[in-house]
CSV table of C-alpha atoms and ligand atoms in Angstrom, one decimal:
chain,number,residue,atom,x,y,z
A,1,MET,CA,-34.6,8.8,17.5
A,2,PRO,CA,-36.9,10.3,14.9
A,3,LYS,CA,-39.2,12.3,15.3
A,4,ALA,CA,-42.6,12.3,14.5
A,5,ASN,CA,-44.0,15.0,12.4
A,6,PRO,CA,-46.6,17.4,13.9
A,7,ASP,CA,-49.2,16.9,11.0
A,8,LEU,CA,-48.9,13.2,12.3
A,9,SER,CA,-49.1,13.2,16.2
A,10,GLN,CA,-52.7,15.3,15.7
A,11,ARG,CA,-53.7,13.1,13.2
A,12,MET,CA,-52.9,10.2,15.9
A,13,THR,CA,-54.4,12.1,18.7
A,14,THR,CA,-57.7,13.1,16.7
A,15,PRO,CA,-60.5,10.3,16.2
A,16,TRP,CA,-61.4,11.2,13.0
A,17,ALA,CA,-58.7,12.9,10.9
A,18,SER,CA,-58.7,11.1,7.8
A,19,PHE,CA,-57.7,11.4,4.4
A,20,ILE,CA,-59.5,10.7,0.8
A,21,LEU,CA,-58.0,8.2,-1.4
A,22,ALA,CA,-59.2,7.7,-5.2
A,23,VAL,CA,-62.1,5.6,-6.7
A,24,GLY,CA,-64.5,3.9,-7.3
A,25,GLY,CA,-66.9,0.5,-7.1
A,26,GLY,CA,-69.6,0.3,-4.6
A,27,VAL,CA,-69.7,0.8,-0.9
A,28,LEU,CA,-67.1,-0.8,2.0
A,29,LEU,CA,-68.0,0.0,5.6
A,30,GLY,CA,-65.8,-0.5,8.4
A,31,LEU,CA,-63.2,-2.8,7.4
A,32,ASP,CA,-60.3,-2.1,9.1
A,33,ILE,CA,-56.2,-2.0,8.4
A,34,GLU,CA,-53.6,-1.3,5.0
A,35,PRO,CA,-53.7,-4.3,3.1
A,36,VAL,CA,-57.3,-3.8,2.8
A,37,LEU,CA,-57.2,-0.4,2.0
A,38,ARG,CA,-54.8,-1.0,-0.4
A,39,VAL,CA,-56.9,-3.5,-2.3
A,40,ALA,CA,-59.5,-1.8,-2.5
A,41,GLY,CA,-58.1,1.3,-3.2
A,42,ALA,CA,-56.7,-0.3,-6.4
A,43,LEU,CA,-60.3,-1.5,-7.1
A,44,ALA,CA,-61.5,1.8,-7.1
A,45,ALA,CA,-59.1,3.3,-9.1
A,46,ALA,CA,-59.8,1.4,-12.1
A,47,ALA,CA,-63.4,2.3,-11.6
A,48,GLY,CA,-62.5,5.6,-10.9
A,49,ALA,CA,-64.5,5.8,-7.5
A,50,VAL,CA,-63.6,8.0,-4.0
A,51,LEU,CA,-62.1,6.0,-1.4
A,52,LEU,CA,-62.9,7.7,2.1
A,53,GLY,CA,-60.2,6.2,4.5
A,54,ALA,CA,-59.9,7.3,8.1
A,55,ARG,CA,-57.1,6.5,10.7
A,56,PHE,CA,-57.5,6.5,14.2
A,57,ARG,CA,-56.7,6.4,17.3
A,58,SER,CA,-57.6,2.7,19.3
A,59,GLY,CA,-56.2,2.2,23.1
A,60,ARG,CA,-52.5,2.3,22.2
A,61,SER,CA,-52.5,0.9,18.0
A,62,THR,CA,-53.8,3.3,15.3
A,63,LEU,CA,-56.1,1.8,12.9
A,64,SER,CA,-56.8,2.3,9.2
A,65,GLN,CA,-60.4,1.7,7.9
A,66,ILE,CA,-62.5,2.3,4.9
A,67,LEU,CA,-65.3,4.0,5.4
A,68,ALA,CA,-67.3,4.1,2.0
A,69,VAL,CA,-66.6,3.9,-1.6
A,70,ILE,CA,-68.4,6.8,-3.4
A,71,PRO,CA,-68.8,6.2,-7.6
A,72,VAL,CA,-67.4,10.3,-8.3
A,73,ALA,CA,-65.4,9.4,-12.1
A,74,ASP,CA,-65.2,12.8,-13.0
A,75,LYS,CA,-63.7,13.3,-9.2
A,76,GLY,CA,-61.4,10.2,-9.6
A,77,ASP,CA,-58.6,11.7,-12.1
A,78,ALA,CA,-57.2,14.2,-9.6
A,79,LEU,CA,-57.6,12.4,-6.4
A,80,LEU,CA,-56.0,9.1,-8.0
A,81,ARG,CA,-53.0,11.8,-8.6
A,82,LYS,CA,-52.9,12.6,-5.2
A,83,LEU,CA,-52.6,9.1,-4.0
A,84,PRO,CA,-49.1,7.9,-4.3
A,85,LYS,CA,-48.3,10.5,-2.1
A,86,ALA,CA,-50.9,10.1,1.0
A,87,TRP,CA,-50.5,6.3,0.9
A,88,ALA,CA,-46.5,7.0,1.4
A,89,ALA,CA,-47.4,9.5,4.2
A,90,LEU,CA,-49.4,6.5,5.6
A,91,GLU,CA,-46.3,4.0,5.3
A,92,GLU,CA,-44.1,6.3,6.8
A,93,GLU,CA,-46.5,7.1,10.3
A,94,ASN,CA,-46.9,3.3,10.2
A,95,LEU,CA,-43.6,2.5,10.2
A,96,LEU,CA,-42.4,5.0,12.3
A,97,LEU,CA,-45.7,3.7,15.0
A,98,ARG,CA,-44.1,0.2,14.6
A,99,THR,CA,-40.4,1.0,15.4
A,100,GLN,CA,-41.9,3.0,18.6
A,101,ALA,CA,-44.0,0.2,19.7
A,102,GLU,CA,-41.0,-2.0,19.2
A,103,ALA,CA,-38.6,-0.4,20.9
A,104,GLU,CA,-41.4,-0.5,24.0
A,105,ASP,CA,-41.9,-3.6,23.8
A,106,GLN,CA,-38.2,-4.7,23.9
A,107,THR,CA,-38.0,-2.5,26.6
A,108,ARG,CA,-40.6,-3.9,28.8
A,109,ARG,CA,-39.4,-7.4,27.9
A,110,GLN,CA,-35.7,-6.3,29.3
A,111,ILE,CA,-37.4,-4.9,32.4
A,112,LEU,CA,-39.3,-8.2,32.9
A,113,THR,CA,-36.8,-10.6,32.5
A,114,ASN,CA,-34.4,-8.8,34.7
A,115,LEU,CA,-36.2,-8.0,37.9
A,116,ASN,CA,-35.9,-10.2,40.7
A,117,SER,CA,-39.9,-10.0,41.4
A,118,GLY,CA,-42.4,-12.3,39.8
A,119,VAL,CA,-44.8,-11.1,38.1
A,120,LEU,CA,-47.8,-12.4,36.6
A,121,LEU,CA,-50.9,-10.8,34.6
A,122,LEU,CA,-54.3,-12.8,34.7
A,123,ASP,CA,-57.3,-11.3,32.3
A,124,GLN,CA,-60.7,-11.6,33.6
A,125,GLU,CA,-61.1,-15.3,33.1
A,126,ARG,CA,-57.4,-15.7,35.3
A,127,ASN,CA,-56.1,-16.8,32.5
A,128,LEU,CA,-52.5,-16.2,32.4
A,129,ARG,CA,-51.4,-13.2,30.1
A,130,LEU,CA,-48.0,-12.9,30.8
A,131,PHE,CA,-45.1,-14.0,33.5
A,132,ASN,CA,-41.7,-13.3,33.7
A,133,PRO,CA,-38.9,-15.9,34.2
A,134,SER,CA,-38.6,-14.6,37.7
A,135,ALA,CA,-41.9,-15.8,38.4
A,136,GLN,CA,-41.7,-19.4,37.2
A,137,ALA,CA,-38.3,-19.4,39.3
A,138,LEU,CA,-40.2,-18.1,42.7
A,139,LEU,CA,-43.5,-20.4,42.1
A,140,GLY,CA,-41.1,-23.6,41.6
A,141,SER,CA,-40.5,-25.5,37.9
A,142,SER,CA,-43.3,-27.6,38.4
A,143,SER,CA,-46.0,-25.0,38.0
A,144,GLY,CA,-45.5,-25.3,34.3
A,145,LEU,CA,-46.9,-21.7,33.5
A,146,ALA,CA,-47.9,-21.1,30.4
A,147,ILE,CA,-49.8,-18.2,28.9
A,148,GLY,CA,-53.3,-18.9,28.1
A,149,ALA,CA,-53.5,-21.9,31.6
A,150,PRO,CA,-55.7,-21.0,34.0
A,151,VAL,CA,-54.4,-19.6,37.1
A,152,VAL,CA,-54.3,-22.6,39.1
A,153,VAL,CA,-51.1,-23.8,37.3
A,154,ALA,CA,-49.4,-20.7,38.8
A,155,PHE,CA,-51.4,-21.0,42.4
A,156,ARG,CA,-52.9,-24.3,43.9
A,157,GLU,CA,-53.5,-23.1,47.4
A,158,PRO,CA,-57.2,-22.5,48.6
A,159,ASP,CA,-56.1,-18.9,50.5
A,160,SER,CA,-54.2,-18.0,47.2
A,161,LEU,CA,-57.2,-18.8,45.2
A,162,ARG,CA,-59.6,-16.8,47.5
A,163,ALA,CA,-57.0,-14.0,47.4
A,164,ILE,CA,-57.1,-13.5,43.7
A,165,ASP,CA,-60.7,-14.0,43.2
A,166,ALA,CA,-60.8,-11.0,45.8
A,167,ALA,CA,-59.1,-9.2,43.6
A,168,CYS,CA,-60.8,-10.0,40.7
A,169,ALA,CA,-63.9,-8.4,42.4
A,170,GLY,CA,-62.0,-5.5,42.5
A,171,ARG,CA,-60.4,-5.7,45.6
A,172,PRO,CA,-56.2,-5.4,46.4
A,173,GLN,CA,-54.7,-8.4,47.7
A,174,GLU,CA,-51.7,-8.9,49.8
A,175,TRP,CA,-50.5,-12.4,51.2
A,176,THR,CA,-47.8,-14.9,52.4
A,177,LEU,CA,-47.2,-18.4,50.6
A,178,LYS,CA,-44.7,-20.8,51.5
A,179,ARG,CA,-43.5,-22.9,48.9
A,180,ASN,CA,-40.2,-24.8,50.1
A,181,PRO,CA,-37.8,-23.7,51.1
A,182,ARG,CA,-39.3,-19.7,50.1
A,183,THR,CA,-41.5,-18.0,51.8
A,184,LEU,CA,-43.1,-15.7,48.9
A,185,LEU,CA,-45.1,-12.4,49.3
A,186,VAL,CA,-47.7,-11.9,46.7
A,187,ARG,CA,-49.5,-8.8,45.9
A,188,ALA,CA,-52.6,-8.7,43.3
A,189,ILE,CA,-53.2,-5.7,42.3
A,190,PRO,CA,-56.4,-5.0,40.3
A,191,PHE,CA,-56.8,-2.5,37.3
A,192,GLU,CA,-58.9,-1.7,34.3
A,193,ALA,CA,-59.2,-4.3,31.6
A,194,PRO,CA,-56.9,-3.4,28.7
A,195,LEU,CA,-59.4,-1.9,25.9
A,196,GLN,CA,-62.3,-2.3,27.7
A,197,ALA,CA,-62.4,-5.9,26.5
A,198,SER,CA,-64.1,-6.9,29.7
A,199,SER,CA,-65.8,-5.0,32.7
A,200,HIS,CA,-64.4,-7.5,35.1
A,201,PRO,CA,-60.9,-5.7,36.2
A,202,TRP,CA,-57.5,-8.1,35.2
A,203,VAL,CA,-55.2,-8.7,37.9
A,204,LEU,CA,-51.1,-7.9,38.1
A,205,VAL,CA,-49.9,-10.6,40.6
A,206,THR,CA,-46.3,-9.7,41.9
A,207,VAL,CA,-44.2,-12.4,43.5
A,208,ASP,CA,-41.3,-11.4,46.0
A,209,ASP,CA,-38.9,-13.8,47.7
A,210,ILE,CA,-39.2,-12.9,51.7
A,211,THR,CA,-37.1,-15.6,53.1
A,212,ARG,CA,-34.4,-13.8,54.1
A,213,GLN,CA,-36.2,-11.2,56.1
A,214,GLU,CA,-38.4,-13.6,57.3
A,215,ALA,CA,-35.7,-15.1,59.0
A,216,LEU,CA,-34.3,-12.4,59.6
A,217,GLU,CA,-37.1,-11.3,61.8
A,218,THR,CA,-37.1,-14.5,63.3
A,219,THR,CA,-34.1,-14.3,64.8
A,220,ARG,CA,-34.7,-10.3,65.8
A,221,GLN,CA,-37.8,-11.1,68.2
A,222,LYS,CA,-35.8,-14.7,69.2
A,223,PHE,CA,-32.8,-12.5,69.7
A,224,ILE,CA,-34.7,-9.7,71.9
A,225,ALA,CA,-36.6,-12.3,74.1
A,226,ASN,CA,-33.2,-14.6,74.6
A,227,ALA,CA,-31.2,-11.4,75.7
A,228,SER,CA,-34.5,-10.0,78.3
A,229,HIS,CA,-35.4,-13.2,79.7
A,230,GLU,CA,-31.3,-13.9,80.0
A,231,LEU,CA,-30.4,-10.6,82.2
A,232,LYS,CA,-33.8,-11.2,83.6
A,233,THR,CA,-32.3,-13.8,86.8
A,234,PRO,CA,-29.1,-11.1,87.4
A,235,VAL,CA,-31.4,-8.2,87.2
A,236,THR,CA,-33.7,-10.1,89.7
A,237,GLY,CA,-31.2,-11.3,91.9
A,238,ILE,CA,-29.4,-7.5,92.5
A,239,ARG,CA,-33.1,-6.0,93.3
A,240,ILE,CA,-33.8,-8.4,96.3
A,241,ALA,CA,-30.0,-7.9,97.6
A,242,VAL,CA,-29.9,-4.4,97.1
A,243,GLU,CA,-33.7,-4.5,98.8
A,244,ASN,CA,-32.5,-6.4,101.6
A,245,LEU,CA,-29.4,-4.3,101.8
A,246,GLN,CA,-31.7,-1.2,102.4
A,247,GLU,CA,-33.5,-3.0,105.2
A,248,GLY,CA,-30.4,-3.2,106.8
A,249,ALA,CA,-29.5,-7.0,106.3
A,250,LEU,CA,-25.9,-7.5,104.4
A,251,VAL,CA,-26.7,-11.5,104.5
A,252,LEU,CA,-29.4,-12.9,102.8
A,253,PRO,CA,-32.1,-15.1,104.9
A,254,GLU,CA,-31.0,-17.5,102.9
A,255,GLY,CA,-27.1,-16.8,104.2
A,256,ASP,CA,-25.9,-15.6,101.0
A,257,SER,CA,-23.5,-11.8,101.8
A,258,SER,CA,-26.6,-9.5,99.7
A,259,LEU,CA,-22.7,-8.0,98.0
A,260,ARG,CA,-21.2,-10.9,96.6
A,261,ILE,CA,-24.8,-11.8,94.9
A,262,ILE,CA,-24.2,-8.7,93.4
A,263,ALA,CA,-21.0,-8.7,92.3
A,264,ARG,CA,-22.3,-12.5,90.6
A,265,ALA,CA,-25.0,-10.8,88.9
A,266,VAL,CA,-23.0,-7.6,87.7
A,267,GLU,CA,-20.6,-10.5,86.1
A,268,ARG,CA,-23.2,-12.4,84.3
A,269,MET,CA,-24.8,-9.4,83.0
A,270,THR,CA,-21.0,-8.1,82.0
A,271,LEU,CA,-20.3,-11.5,80.4
A,272,LEU,CA,-23.8,-11.0,78.2
A,273,LEU,CA,-23.1,-8.1,77.4
A,274,ASP,CA,-19.7,-8.9,76.3
A,275,ASP,CA,-21.1,-11.8,74.5
A,276,ILE,CA,-23.5,-9.5,72.6
A,277,THR,CA,-20.9,-7.3,71.4
A,278,GLU,CA,-18.9,-9.2,70.0
A,279,LEU,CA,-21.6,-11.5,68.4
A,280,SER,CA,-23.1,-8.3,66.4
A,281,ARG,CA,-19.6,-6.9,65.3
A,282,ILE,CA,-19.1,-10.6,64.1
A,283,GLU,CA,-22.3,-10.4,62.1
A,284,THR,CA,-22.5,-6.8,61.1
A,285,GLY,CA,-19.2,-7.6,59.3
A,286,ALA,CA,-17.7,-4.7,61.8
A,287,LEU,CA,-14.7,-7.1,62.7
A,288,ARG,CA,-12.2,-7.7,60.1
A,289,LEU,CA,-9.4,-10.0,61.1
A,290,GLU,CA,-5.8,-9.1,60.9
A,291,PRO,CA,-3.7,-11.9,60.3
A,292,VAL,CA,-0.2,-12.2,61.0
A,293,THR,CA,2.1,-15.0,61.0
A,294,LEU,CA,2.8,-16.8,63.8
A,295,ARG,CA,4.5,-19.7,65.3
A,296,LEU,CA,2.7,-22.8,66.0
A,297,ASP,CA,4.5,-24.0,69.3
A,298,ALA,CA,4.1,-20.2,71.0
A,299,PHE,CA,0.8,-19.9,70.0
A,300,ALA,CA,-0.7,-23.5,71.1
A,301,ALA,CA,0.9,-23.2,74.7
A,302,ASP,CA,-0.3,-19.5,74.7
A,303,ALA,CA,-4.0,-20.4,74.4
A,304,LEU,CA,-3.4,-23.3,76.9
A,305,GLU,CA,-1.6,-20.6,79.5
A,306,ASN,CA,-5.1,-18.4,79.2
A,307,THR,CA,-7.6,-21.3,80.4
A,308,ARG,CA,-4.7,-22.3,83.5
A,309,PRO,CA,-6.5,-20.0,86.4
A,310,GLN,CA,-10.5,-21.7,85.4
A,311,ALA,CA,-8.2,-25.2,84.7
A,312,GLU,CA,-7.2,-24.7,88.1
A,313,ALA,CA,-10.2,-23.7,89.7
A,314,ALA,CA,-12.3,-26.3,88.6
A,315,ARG,CA,-9.4,-28.9,89.0
A,316,VAL,CA,-9.2,-29.8,85.8
A,317,GLY,CA,-5.8,-31.3,84.0
A,318,VAL,CA,-5.4,-29.3,80.9
A,319,HIS,CA,-2.5,-31.0,78.6
A,320,LEU,CA,-1.0,-29.7,75.4
A,321,ASP,CA,-0.4,-32.2,72.4
A,322,LEU,CA,1.6,-31.0,69.5
A,323,PRO,CA,3.7,-33.5,67.6
A,324,ALA,CA,7.6,-32.4,67.6
A,325,GLU,CA,8.1,-31.6,64.2
A,326,LEU,CA,5.1,-29.2,63.6
A,327,ALA,CA,6.7,-27.2,67.0
A,328,GLY,CA,8.1,-25.0,64.9
A,329,LEU,CA,5.9,-24.6,61.7
A,330,ALA,CA,4.5,-20.8,61.3
A,331,PHE,CA,1.4,-20.2,60.1
A,332,ARG,CA,-0.9,-16.9,59.4
A,333,ALA,CA,-3.8,-16.1,61.5
A,334,ASP,CA,-5.9,-13.5,63.6
A,335,PRO,CA,-3.9,-14.0,66.5
A,336,HIS,CA,-6.5,-12.4,68.9
A,337,ARG,CA,-9.5,-14.0,66.9
A,338,LEU,CA,-8.2,-17.6,66.5
A,339,ALA,CA,-7.2,-17.5,70.7
A,340,GLN,CA,-10.9,-16.4,71.3
A,341,LEU,CA,-12.2,-19.0,69.2
A,342,LEU,CA,-10.1,-21.7,70.4
A,343,ASP,CA,-10.3,-20.0,74.1
A,344,ASN,CA,-14.2,-20.6,73.9
A,345,LEU,CA,-14.0,-24.4,73.1
A,346,LEU,CA,-11.2,-24.9,75.9
A,347,SER,CA,-13.2,-23.4,78.6
A,348,ASN,CA,-16.1,-24.6,77.5
A,349,ALA,CA,-14.3,-27.9,78.2
A,350,ILE,CA,-13.1,-26.9,81.1
A,351,LYS,CA,-16.8,-26.0,82.4
A,352,PHE,CA,-18.5,-29.1,82.0
A,353,SER,CA,-15.3,-31.2,83.1
A,354,PRO,CA,-16.4,-33.0,86.6
A,355,ALA,CA,-13.2,-32.0,88.4
A,356,GLY,CA,-10.1,-34.9,88.5
A,357,ALA,CA,-11.1,-35.1,84.7
A,358,SER,CA,-8.5,-33.7,82.0
A,359,VAL,CA,-8.8,-32.0,78.8
A,360,GLN,CA,-6.7,-32.8,75.4
A,361,PHE,CA,-5.3,-30.2,73.2
A,362,ARG,CA,-3.9,-31.3,70.1
A,363,VAL,CA,-2.8,-30.2,66.8
A,364,ARG,CA,-2.4,-31.6,63.7
A,365,ARG,CA,-1.6,-30.6,60.1
A,366,ASP,CA,-3.5,-32.2,57.8
A,367,GLY,CA,-2.2,-31.4,53.9
A,368,PRO,CA,-3.5,-27.7,54.0
A,369,TRP,CA,-5.5,-27.5,57.3
A,370,LEU,CA,-3.7,-26.4,61.0
A,371,VAL,CA,-6.4,-29.1,62.2
A,372,TRP,CA,-7.4,-27.9,66.2
A,373,ALA,CA,-8.8,-30.3,68.5
A,374,VAL,CA,-10.3,-30.0,72.1
A,375,GLN,CA,-10.8,-33.0,73.7
A,376,ASP,CA,-13.2,-33.7,76.9
A,377,GLU,CA,-14.0,-36.2,79.6
A,378,GLY,CA,-17.6,-34.2,80.6
A,379,PRO,CA,-21.0,-35.1,80.0
A,380,GLY,CA,-21.0,-35.1,76.6
A,381,ILE,CA,-23.7,-34.2,74.5
A,382,SER,CA,-27.0,-35.5,73.1
A,383,GLU,CA,-27.7,-35.9,69.5
A,384,THR,CA,-31.0,-33.2,69.8
A,385,ASP,CA,-28.9,-30.6,71.8
A,386,ALA,CA,-25.5,-30.9,69.5
A,387,GLN,CA,-27.7,-29.9,66.7
A,388,ARG,CA,-28.7,-26.9,68.2
A,389,ILE,CA,-26.0,-25.8,70.6
A,390,PHE,CA,-24.1,-23.5,67.8
A,391,GLU,CA,-27.5,-21.3,68.1
A,392,ARG,CA,-27.4,-18.4,70.5
A,393,PHE,CA,-28.4,-18.6,73.6
A,394,TYR,CA,-29.1,-22.4,73.5
A,395,ARG,CA,-28.5,-24.5,76.0
A,396,ALA,CA,-28.4,-28.3,77.6
A,397,PRO,CA,-31.4,-28.2,79.7
A,398,SER,CA,-29.0,-30.7,81.3
A,399,VAL,CA,-26.3,-27.9,82.2
A,400,ARG,CA,-27.9,-24.9,83.0
A,401,ARG,CA,-27.1,-24.9,86.8
A,402,ILE,CA,-23.3,-24.4,85.2
A,403,PRO,CA,-23.0,-20.6,84.2
A,404,GLY,CA,-23.3,-19.4,80.9
A,405,THR,CA,-23.9,-17.5,78.0
A,406,GLY,CA,-25.4,-20.1,75.2
A,407,LEU,CA,-23.1,-17.5,73.2
A,408,GLY,CA,-19.9,-18.9,73.0
A,409,LEU,CA,-20.0,-21.9,70.5
A,410,ALA,CA,-22.5,-18.9,68.5
A,411,ILE,CA,-19.7,-16.6,68.4
A,412,VAL,CA,-16.9,-19.7,67.7
A,413,LYS,CA,-19.2,-20.7,64.4
A,414,HIS,CA,-19.0,-17.2,63.3
A,415,LEU,CA,-15.2,-16.7,63.6
A,416,ALA,CA,-14.5,-20.2,61.9
A,417,LEU,CA,-16.7,-18.7,58.9
A,418,LEU,CA,-15.1,-15.7,59.0
A,419,MET,CA,-11.6,-17.3,59.2
A,420,ARG,CA,-13.1,-19.8,56.3
A,421,GLY,CA,-12.2,-22.9,58.4
A,422,GLU,CA,-14.2,-25.6,59.6
A,423,LEU,CA,-15.9,-26.7,62.5
A,424,ASP,CA,-16.8,-30.7,63.9
A,425,LEU,CA,-18.3,-31.9,66.8
A,426,ARG,CA,-18.0,-35.7,68.3
A,427,THR,CA,-19.4,-36.3,71.1
A,428,VAL,CA,-20.8,-39.3,73.3
A,429,PRO,CA,-23.2,-38.5,76.0
A,430,GLY,CA,-21.7,-39.5,78.7
A,431,GLN,CA,-18.2,-40.2,77.7
A,432,GLY,CA,-17.1,-37.0,76.7
A,433,SER,CA,-17.0,-34.6,73.7
A,434,THR,CA,-14.3,-33.3,70.7
A,435,PHE,CA,-14.8,-30.3,68.9
A,436,THR,CA,-12.7,-29.7,66.5
A,437,PHE,CA,-11.6,-26.6,64.1
A,438,ARG,CA,-9.8,-27.1,60.8
A,439,LEU,CA,-7.6,-24.0,60.0
A,440,PRO,CA,-7.5,-23.6,56.4
A,441,ALA,CA,-3.2,-22.5,56.7
A,442,ALA,CA,-2.4,-22.8,53.1
A,443,GLU,CA,0.6,-20.2,53.7
A,444,THR,CA,2.2,-22.4,56.4
A,445,THR,CA,6.0,-22.6,56.1
A,446,GLU,CA,8.0,-24.6,58.2
B,1,LIG,P1,-22.5,-21.9,77.4
B,1,LIG,O1,-21.2,-22.6,77.2
B,1,LIG,O2,-22.3,-20.4,77.7
B,1,LIG,O3,-23.7,-22.6,77.9
B,1,LIG,P2,-21.8,-21.8,74.3
B,1,LIG,O4,-23.1,-21.6,73.3
B,1,LIG,O5,-20.5,-22.3,74.8
B,1,LIG,O6,-22.6,-21.2,75.7
B,1,LIG,O7,-22.4,-23.5,74.7
B,1,LIG,C1,-24.0,-24.0,74.5
B,1,LIG,C2,-23.9,-25.3,74.6
B,1,LIG,O8,-23.4,-26.8,74.5
B,1,LIG,C3,-24.3,-25.5,76.2
B,1,LIG,O9,-24.8,-24.5,77.2
B,1,LIG,C4,-23.6,-26.8,76.1
B,1,LIG,O10,-25.0,-27.1,76.4
B,1,LIG,C5,-23.8,-27.5,75.6
B,1,LIG,N1,-21.4,-27.5,75.3
B,1,LIG,C6,-20.7,-27.1,74.7
B,1,LIG,N2,-19.5,-27.3,75.2
B,1,LIG,C7,-19.7,-28.4,75.7
B,1,LIG,C8,-18.6,-29.6,75.9
B,1,LIG,N3,-17.8,-29.4,76.0
B,1,LIG,N4,-19.1,-30.4,76.7
B,1,LIG,C9,-20.8,-30.6,77.1
B,1,LIG,N5,-21.9,-30.2,76.6
B,1,LIG,C10,-20.9,-29.0,75.6
């Protein structure tokens, strides 16, 4: 990179460092920049006068100005001889400065282009002086940003315009803005107008997409609220039972044994904590799949066998439906995680079925997919509930009396994602539900 000569940099910072050019003819004051200087110099040269010029710094630029042309014919020759050298130095300076300014401009443009944050610059008239591609993308393509356009092309909402007015009056502002589907955080920072062009400040506006942070924050708050709500019931049960025991009674007035109440409450809390821990492991990415090669018939039979005690207690029949031609099939999957997913679906099917009903556990092959379906004859799920049952803690109001944490299907959803599979639900209220999990089993062999 070329180094500025010390003489030059000194002149750059000195307001009136100057040099004198030769020649003659009249007095020119206050005209700036070099083309004028060049023409004036040539004209003056013909007449043998002294031309007084200056370079000085104004803001970030340097200017050349003719201060005066003084007729001094006798000195004209000597000064004229110095003219080419002086002019060459001036040109060199100009070139260096221009190169530096262009490099700075280029860097600034690249930073603005690559920033994820939107950046806009408003002048004292609230017109756009600058904006970057992210500003255009975040504020929406309909906003039609253009240099010189008024601020309303970027911000039409009354709240935003009020905040920008306040920033123009010198008070920094920060607010959120909904631009579907995004939530944006906007900051407006007033700063002194460049070159003191106005006594009113200009305003730098930054725009950031906080949709994800906002969703995470809402989820976090909901999670804490739900988890504490879910823990309250068993804790209350334990407290009442303990108070009862302290008073010497082993049986509550309702006739239930205090110890049994405590045991049930502890079991409920344990289930809840297990599910919370599991969900957080999956969601934070701490859980890694460990696929191995499995035999379909043995795996499916095991999955069903694990639910046998629950099914017997609920007097619900469970049946495996596996076509004979698939029996010897080998496929790759993480056995623990696939079993966990299927176990959640099977135990829900049993739990929500009336005594005497049956649950079908079907396995099919569909091209590269292994399709696992769990069909029950339970109460079915209403359309409204069906849209929410995969959310954490969501439980249909109609099943509140049946124990559960509301986390099982959230775990199923995350496990399915992790296995790159697809979930599907067909349900008819009053008739039953079928949950289907399609597992990509491309490496399946027979
Ligand atoms: P839990 O079973 O602990 O309540 P889940 O997350 O497993 O939680 O299920 C969420 C909700 O979805 C259940 O509370 C219930 O309302 C509904 N649901 C799940 N499976 C079935 C099913 N097979 N039949 C009817 N409703 C179901």
